[in-house]
Amino acid sequence: MKRQQKEPNTIAKKQEEKIDYEVYCQYTRVWIPDPEDVWRAAEIIKDYTEGEPILYLKLEDETPLEYRIGPKDNALPFLRNPDILVGENDLTALSYLHEPAVLHNLKVRFTESNHIYTYCGIVLVAINPYEQLQIYGEEVINAYSGQNMGDMDPHIFAVAEEAYKQMARDERNQSIIVSGESGAGKTVSAKYAMRFFATVGGSANDTNVEEKVLASSPIMEAIGNAKTTRNDNSSRFGKYIQIGFDRSYHIIGANMRTYLLEKSRVVFQAEDERNYHIFYQLCASASLPEFKDLALSNAEDFIFTSQGENIFIEGVNDAEDFEKTREAFTLLGVNDSNQSSIFRIIASILHLGNVEICSERDGDSCHILKNDPHLAHFCQLLGVELEQMEHWLCHRKLVTTSETYVKNMSRKQAANARDALAKHIYAHMFDWIVEYVNKSLHTSSKQHSFIGVLDIYGFETFEINSFEQFCINYANEKLQQQFNQHVFKLEQEEYVKEQIPWTLIDFYDNQPCIDVIEAKLGILDLLDEECKVPKGTDQNWCQKLYDRLSSSVHFQKPRMSNTSFIVIHFADKVEYQCDGFLEKNRDTVYEEQINILKASKFQLMADLFQDTNKDSSISTSSSSKSSRVNVRASKPTPKVPNKEHRKTVGHQFRSSLQLLMETLNATTPHYVRCIKPNDEKEAFSFESRRAVQQLRACGVLETIRISAAGYPSRWTYPDFFNRYRVLMKKSDMTVGDKKLVCRNLLETLVKDPDKFQFGKTKIFFRAGQVAYLEKLRADKFRSACIKIQKTVRGWLQRVRYQKIRKSAINLQRYGRGYMARRYAEQLRLTRAALIFQKQYRMVRERRDYLRVRQAVVTIQAFTRGMLTRRIFQEFLLHHKAMIIQKHVRGWLTRRKFRRARNAAITIQCAYRLMRAKRELKQLKIEARSAQHLKKLNTGMENKIVQLQRKMDDQVQSKNHGSTHVVEVHCSIRLVAYIMSAIMQRSRQGDGSQLTSLQDELEKLRAELQEAHTHMKKLEEKHSNEKMGLEQVSYQSLKGRKYIFFLQGYQESSASQSVGRVQAELDEERQRYQNLLREFSRLEQRYDNLQEAKVCFQPGHKRNNSTQSSLESDSNYPSISTSELGDTDDEMGVEKAAMDIGVFMKLQKRVRELEQERKRLQVNLEKMEDQVNCKVGPCLSLRQELESENKKLKNDLNELRKAIADRASQNSSSNELQDGYNLLLGQLKAANEELEVRKEEVLILRTQIVSAAHQKEETTNQIVSALTLCGANSSCCVLFSSVHFLSLPPPLSSFLCLSLSLSVSLSCLAGGSKASDWGYLNEDGELGLAYQGLKQVARLLEAQLQSQARKHEDELAAFNTQIELLKDDIEKKQEMLNHTMSLSPEAQVEYSVQQEITRLTNDNLVRTLQPPTPYTIIHIIILFIMSQKAKLILYQHSSFETLCEYGPKDTYWNGTAQSSESYSVVTVQRREKDFEGMLEYYKEDEALLVKTLITDMKPNAVSATVPCLPAYILFMCIRHADYINDDQKVHSLLTSTINAIKKVLKKNNNDFEMTSFWLANTSRLLHCLKQYSGDEAFMTQNTAKQNEHCLKNFDLAEYRQVLSDLSIQIYQQLIKVAEHMMQPMIVSAMLESESIPSLAGVKPMGYRNRSSSMDGEGPGSYTLEALIRQLGQFHSVMGEHGLDPEIAGQVVRQLFYSINAVTLNNLLLRKDVCSWSTGMQLRYNISQMEEWLRGKNLHQSGAVVNIEPVIQAAQLLQVKKKTSQDAEAICSLCTSLTMQQIVKILNLYTPLNEFEERVTVSFIRNIQNRLQDTNDVPMLLVDTKHTFPVLFPYTPSALSLETLHIPANLSLDFLTRV
């Protein structure tokens, strides 16, 4: 390594040793120096030859210029890079590497593209934009996480990711060095780097170390940052933060070192500067109650905070920042006591600065005014003695060898001592806070590696530079030396790794300058030596510098000053003023003042100075103590009384700096250089002069120079081949080895072998060679364009010639066609004549044939008619017999049906009446519960709505009564008709029966008249109550006028309500599912904690046996996690308490009342069972009910009183209290009215029961009479031996109508009374009961509908039997045909044999059944028909006779077959004993769950019914419901849910397993809905499925739990799928060449040589691989039986993920924002859409999710020049935000010279057009967004009884029921 000493400005002027004068020709663009802009662009207008003194140029404004060239004037100007290379991400990718190219590239990226980050080799250049940019969100962190450094656009996150990746891969500690001027953005860059580490490497447990690391930033900014003239938030200290990681590379802790706190700022600030932020924050919050004791006021009232004359910062709120500081203190564990002590110390420093010191007359002494308030506050806040502090502020103690005496101090000395004390107190407090922060960030875990972030001051030079600037520049010299060595090392490693020859590179070494500062007898040594001299002065020290260092080239003496010196640093010359160097280096404070502070009453103040005795000196610096406390544990040194051995500030700073350099050298450094673009803090304003100064100072240009001295341009062989293959010959392309092809091409194009080198994987080029190759490539394209033009023009001429030739050919064709048509016409006429002759001859012969045929047909018709009439006569006889059979069978069936229907109706009516009574009692009890009281507080508006609903219900009740009256009329008419028929039948019967029937009819008519009268009364009462309701409603509305406004608002917004409700529903569903996701995450965390707890707690621990999922009796579907055994009860209670608050007490009381109500209801049901037998228990039941009601009333009154007390305490409004009292009064009145109505209801119930008994007796009499009548009039005498117990059809209909009439009248009477009671009760209690009765009516109607469906099913069964009969007839016909082919004797024998076989089978079946009239009749008829058939066969032996009787045989065979079919159907019904249930023992539950869930593999049931485990589990649940075992149901469901969760947790990365259990969980949920018995879920069920519904339990709560579990599984499925697709998306969508040879390749820079890319990176994926993966996902979901709607939602979410990742990478990568990428992207999207259409998923909404990527691809391809283009882009890109459109336009990069860049004016035009849009200011798409999933209800058509369980499942312990 060769080091060379030179000035930095010579770097920009250095030229190559060999100058190629040929490139300085006409039209060549160059850079020339400019006094204002540093460099200026120009163009050569005349070729230059070697030796000419003048170069003729033309500036950009067309101004000519003669540029002198010579050894004494100027060298040849720098060449400009091609436009295609301007704006590169990496400066080292430029073909010409020099200062003007670097400056211009940074300016273009910053001002035109608004890119603040640029790579320069290993350095990230960050330019402060002075504006908040949306590029630091969590989505940006996720986008950069896991990416290689050269793949994405430059960013601080890319550097942080590179450091994190190298730490994990190389297991080597890393450092990020952030430097720059004050105001360049160092602190912000370091903060974002730490935020990246906190996000990517978050702590694995719940310690939240990353949050504490981030929380340290606001604390350190408050106590260590201040406003300067260059920066509003300048760090006045250096810090190095080490973030520790464990072996899993999660953050486990952190440690902070601080360097050189600027203590002088505490007591002095220059103009327009401020003290540290914490002082102003505390003064801004002085009005808070907790700070009253600090006696603070405005910051302008204190000297230490008002010297800068401006205490405010624009855009900064000190009070809000102070709250953030306090929150950070709390997060780091600083308790309120310590925080209060810190604020007391800060306030005491302010008061100390205001202590006024007065001089005595002699001038050598001073004193402090008596009763100085600030001194009193200072002593009070610090807890020290006022007299002692007042004394020692004006005196000092001198100690000699013989004696000690006190000496007075002058006013100036006392003021200096006071300021020194203030600085010392603040420095110690700063060190204590840093130490406490380190303690809170410390971890006991072993640190595996760390990443350090160094935020240190950059090179500084001011008009007056003092000791602080000297130390800062000294530190930057050391860092620059380390940087130079590291850059050279990397360059050398690159050449060695690629095995290319390399020479020594000269680079600037600043070791001589460092020696001037820190070597023996250097500046620091001489300063320490002068500090040891008893009367040393700054002037004496300065003179020693002149004498000792004047021979050094890096040290100079100013011409006009003897108290300053100049040091020539690597960045610039700096002149330092010697005044104050000695005092700041000593940092002296008097020991007497420190001793007073040690004796402070406050512990924290005393602790700050207790360890002073352990230090080597009282005069310590913040850097020394900070390093001693925070860097590492150092052994305390014994106190040395000798003053000469005390360490100075300079010595301590040099030691800490040396320690820092050792740490950095032991790590892999990463450099971030922050640039301040202007001094006015204007957003995106670039001053070239200021920027180039900083570029020279921070080493960026040195990196460029080192790169330019070697081979700055590097290409991989594939990239070079793809880019420059247009320069190759066709013969070269046939060679398979790309390296050999590239080698041959370069040797042909570039003659000088020194201009390039071939490495193992890359080709290295000298500066300028890439530009030369680009020129050759452009020339090749230009010649290709000429050839294309030539070819196109020739093609146009050929097209013109072909048109003329085609016209001539058309003319010839038409002429030849005319001649051919004439010839064809002649041939056609000849052919027509022949056809005429043929047709005539044919007609003549056909007439003769038809005449003969007609005669034959006539003879056959008469013969067949005679035969048919004979057959008809036989058929007529059989038809008459059939009619007799039909009527007999019909009468039997109707009688059986009516008997069953009458019995069912009787049972239903009795059961419904009992249920209605129970529900009415339950509703009354609920009406008196606390739930009703809660409803009262909802306001009078709800009462008005309830009154209106009551009116509507009563109108419906009236209409219902009218309907019943009409039905009664119809029934009376039907009864009259039936009675007339019965009288005609029984004219010969007994006269007494007729009389009794007439009496019964009169009674029915009388009851009908009473019903009419009662109905009129009800109508009158209804009208009166309606008028009363309207009056009450009018008064209520009059008292609340604002209701009208609400109604008007509702009417006006009715048109928009549907969309808004839908949007709110989606938002609510989104929030619910987000909460569910968070619940799942917390549940997972709890499981982990439980497992960890079990690991650390030995022994066996029982679960709480009292846990139940049915703890809550409320109506809300809230299922606590205790149901599933995942969390304990205490956590659920705490969460509920936090969510509900005080209302939990009321809810608890409601639960107690509900339990009491259930107990009373059970007692009441027991009593009602005995009411028909005994009357006594009714009275006791009533007394018990009254006592319980009184108890409930007392409880209700107590609850009401408690609510009233709370309401009176919480409410401050009299109007609210009056309204509440009014509600209580109404409730009391309603309760009184309730008591009255209760008595009326009891009386009415008694009347209804007596009337029902009377009607039942009457009905029984009528039934008995009509039964006798019907039996006498029966015609079925032959079959009297069969049991005919059913009534005739007319009597059955009459009984049904009579019974329905009685029930209707009873319901009508009960409903009217209930409606009256509900109407009078203002609280709507009985209105709810009336609604319950209406629901009962609906239930009855549903049962009737089910019965109708049952009849329809029977009809379908009959149709099936008919089809079977038809099939059998066909078989019989075939049998008959076979019989006819036999001889007559064989026919008879064969027929008898078949008949015996059939009868034997039929008798075998009938032996298993009891004899019925139908079977007896059927057997007799069949026997007669068989005997008759045998006789016919014996009598008619001819073939014709057998044919004649064939249809009859078919008929009776068909009849026999019908009987046989009937028998077969009966046998099938006996086989259908399986009811679709599976029985298992309780002890086999664990085995069942283990077999079906834990050990289940999807491929084990792949060949069976999809979702088989779900069906089996549901069939087990059905059996548990069937046997009414609630414990079994609860246990099985809970075990199932927990087992599914465990399986999913174990296979959390298995898509197939997750999909399998999502399908089964959703199917189990659908089964619970389908067989729940709810009518809403039964609409698509078959009759058999309705029979399988659950009978005893309502599993609605478990349905909710399964729904939540399905959502969690769906989210896990999406997570797994996205994780599998994540590495494919970018490569497949943006990088793979779906269209070959379309994408171009641009030159890459140094970053492609990053060590992060040395290893094996992720494989390259193609679009086919991505589509294949999507197809695999879809096929797996389909195989597992997942609902197509859910699968569509999965595909929709995956397409959203593809869109988000693709668009985010497109927005963060400049290399893919080109026209060719847009073409590739559009092709890829079209393939994705084709896949959607192929899978029939184009309606799933997936295409809408990729619309932003589609529009981005179109944006890359459209024209971007004119205003019309801008308007088209605005109308095209509706799915992209303005930030995204502008970002893509800024990133758009042409791949060759024929494309043009997007101009700044065009981008501004786009921004102006889109600024009025209401888009959310979003740059990147949220990749973690998840659409709310919807699980549509899809019932299964599978019948449970037909389900087959495979034997391989080993479920033998399950029994089919």
PDB file of N, CA and C in Angstrom, residues 666-692:
ATOM      1  N   ALA A 666     -12.483  -3.530  15.008  1.00  0.00           N
ATOM      2  CA  ALA A 666     -12.857  -4.918  15.269  1.00  0.00           C
ATOM      3  C   ALA A 666     -14.190  -5.291  14.638  1.00  0.00           C
ATOM      4  N   THR A 667     -14.853  -4.354  13.992  1.00  0.00           N
ATOM      5  CA  THR A 667     -16.149  -4.608  13.358  1.00  0.00           C
ATOM      6  C   THR A 667     -16.040  -4.329  11.870  1.00  0.00           C
ATOM      7  N   THR A 668     -17.088  -4.715  11.156  1.00  0.00           N
ATOM      8  CA  THR A 668     -17.189  -4.373   9.737  1.00  0.00           C
ATOM      9  C   THR A 668     -17.930  -3.056   9.607  1.00  0.00           C
ATOM     10  N   PRO A 669     -17.283  -2.011   9.132  1.00  0.00           N
ATOM     11  CA  PRO A 669     -17.935  -0.693   9.114  1.00  0.00           C
ATOM     12  C   PRO A 669     -18.805  -0.504   7.881  1.00  0.00           C
ATOM     13  N   HIS A 670     -19.827   0.303   8.050  1.00  0.00           N
ATOM     14  CA  HIS A 670     -20.702   0.759   6.971  1.00  0.00           C
ATOM     15  C   HIS A 670     -20.838   2.266   7.143  1.00  0.00           C
ATOM     16  N   TYR A 671     -20.702   3.003   6.054  1.00  0.00           N
ATOM     17  CA  TYR A 671     -20.564   4.451   6.151  1.00  0.00           C
ATOM     18  C   TYR A 671     -21.797   5.142   5.569  1.00  0.00           C
ATOM     19  N   VAL A 672     -22.245   6.143   6.320  1.00  0.00           N
ATOM     20  CA  VAL A 672     -23.331   7.013   5.876  1.00  0.00           C
ATOM     21  C   VAL A 672     -22.822   8.449   6.005  1.00  0.00           C
ATOM     22  N   ARG A 673     -22.729   9.141   4.873  1.00  0.00           N
ATOM     23  CA  ARG A 673     -22.245  10.516   4.855  1.00  0.00           C
ATOM     24  C   ARG A 673     -23.432  11.440   4.593  1.00  0.00           C
ATOM     25  N   CYS A 674     -23.723  12.274   5.565  1.00  0.00           N
ATOM     26  CA  CYS A 674     -24.863  13.186   5.461  1.00  0.00           C
ATOM     27  C   CYS A 674     -24.389  14.523   4.899  1.00  0.00           C
ATOM     28  N   ILE A 675     -25.120  15.021   3.923  1.00  0.00           N
ATOM     29  CA  ILE A 675     -24.773  16.263   3.224  1.00  0.00           C
ATOM     30  C   ILE A 675     -25.861  17.293   3.494  1.00  0.00           C
ATOM     31  N   LYS A 676     -25.419  18.503   3.805  1.00  0.00           N
ATOM     32  CA  LYS A 676     -26.347  19.623   3.982  1.00  0.00           C
ATOM     33  C   LYS A 676     -26.403  20.398   2.673  1.00  0.00           C
ATOM     34  N   PRO A 677     -27.553  20.392   1.960  1.00  0.00           N
ATOM     35  CA  PRO A 677     -27.571  20.962   0.608  1.00  0.00           C
ATOM     36  C   PRO A 677     -27.527  22.483   0.578  1.00  0.00           C
ATOM     37  N   ASN A 678     -28.014  23.149   1.634  1.00  0.00           N
ATOM     38  CA  ASN A 678     -28.006  24.614   1.653  1.00  0.00           C
ATOM     39  C   ASN A 678     -28.061  25.065   3.101  1.00  0.00           C
ATOM     40  N   ASP A 679     -27.719  26.321   3.315  1.00  0.00           N
ATOM     41  CA  ASP A 679     -27.712  26.881   4.669  1.00  0.00           C
ATOM     42  C   ASP A 679     -29.033  27.536   5.033  1.00  0.00           C
ATOM     43  N   GLU A 680     -29.936  27.702   4.071  1.00  0.00           N
ATOM     44  CA  GLU A 680     -31.228  28.355   4.341  1.00  0.00           C
ATOM     45  C   GLU A 680     -32.304  27.362   4.739  1.00  0.00           C
ATOM     46  N   LYS A 681     -32.001  26.087   4.785  1.00  0.00           N
ATOM     47  CA  LYS A 681     -32.938  25.019   5.160  1.00  0.00           C
ATOM     48  C   LYS A 681     -34.156  24.977   4.237  1.00  0.00           C
ATOM     49  N   GLU A 682     -33.925  25.209   2.944  1.00  0.00           N
ATOM     50  CA  GLU A 682     -34.997  25.146   1.959  1.00  0.00           C
ATOM     51  C   GLU A 682     -35.130  23.710   1.454  1.00  0.00           C
ATOM     52  N   ALA A 683     -36.369  23.307   1.239  1.00  0.00           N
ATOM     53  CA  ALA A 683     -36.632  21.936   0.823  1.00  0.00           C
ATOM     54  C   ALA A 683     -36.171  21.720  -0.610  1.00  0.00           C
ATOM     55  N   PHE A 684     -35.385  20.671  -0.820  1.00  0.00           N
ATOM     56  CA  PHE A 684     -34.903  20.245  -2.131  1.00  0.00           C
ATOM     57  C   PHE A 684     -34.256  21.397  -2.909  1.00  0.00           C
ATOM     58  N   SER A 685     -33.435  22.147  -2.213  1.00  0.00           N
ATOM     59  CA  SER A 685     -32.630  23.197  -2.831  1.00  0.00           C
ATOM     60  C   SER A 685     -31.166  22.786  -2.709  1.00  0.00           C
ATOM     61  N   PHE A 686     -30.449  22.811  -3.825  1.00  0.00           N
ATOM     62  CA  PHE A 686     -29.087  22.275  -3.885  1.00  0.00           C
ATOM     63  C   PHE A 686     -28.116  23.379  -4.257  1.00  0.00           C
ATOM     64  N   GLU A 687     -27.193  23.674  -3.343  1.00  0.00           N
ATOM     65  CA  GLU A 687     -26.127  24.634  -3.602  1.00  0.00           C
ATOM     66  C   GLU A 687     -24.850  23.844  -3.873  1.00  0.00           C
ATOM     67  N   SER A 688     -24.348  23.973  -5.063  1.00  0.00           N
ATOM     68  CA  SER A 688     -23.212  23.155  -5.469  1.00  0.00           C
ATOM     69  C   SER A 688     -21.966  23.456  -4.649  1.00  0.00           C
ATOM     70  N   ARG A 689     -21.730  24.726  -4.330  1.00  0.00           N
ATOM     71  CA  ARG A 689     -20.508  25.081  -3.603  1.00  0.00           C
ATOM     72  C   ARG A 689     -20.515  24.454  -2.202  1.00  0.00           C
ATOM     73  N   ARG A 690     -21.643  24.560  -1.497  1.00  0.00           N
ATOM     74  CA  ARG A 690     -21.703  23.958  -0.163  1.00  0.00           C
ATOM     75  C   ARG A 690     -21.598  22.434  -0.238  1.00  0.00           C
ATOM     76  N   ALA A 691     -22.214  21.840  -1.247  1.00  0.00           N
ATOM     77  CA  ALA A 691     -22.192  20.388  -1.363  1.00  0.00           C
ATOM     78  C   ALA A 691     -20.795  19.869  -1.665  1.00  0.00           C
ATOM     79  N   VAL A 692     -20.073  20.539  -2.554  1.00  0.00           N
ATOM     80  CA  VAL A 692     -18.757  20.042  -2.916  1.00  0.00           C
ATOM     81  C   VAL A 692     -17.780  20.179  -1.758  1.00  0.00           C
TER      82      VAL A 692
END
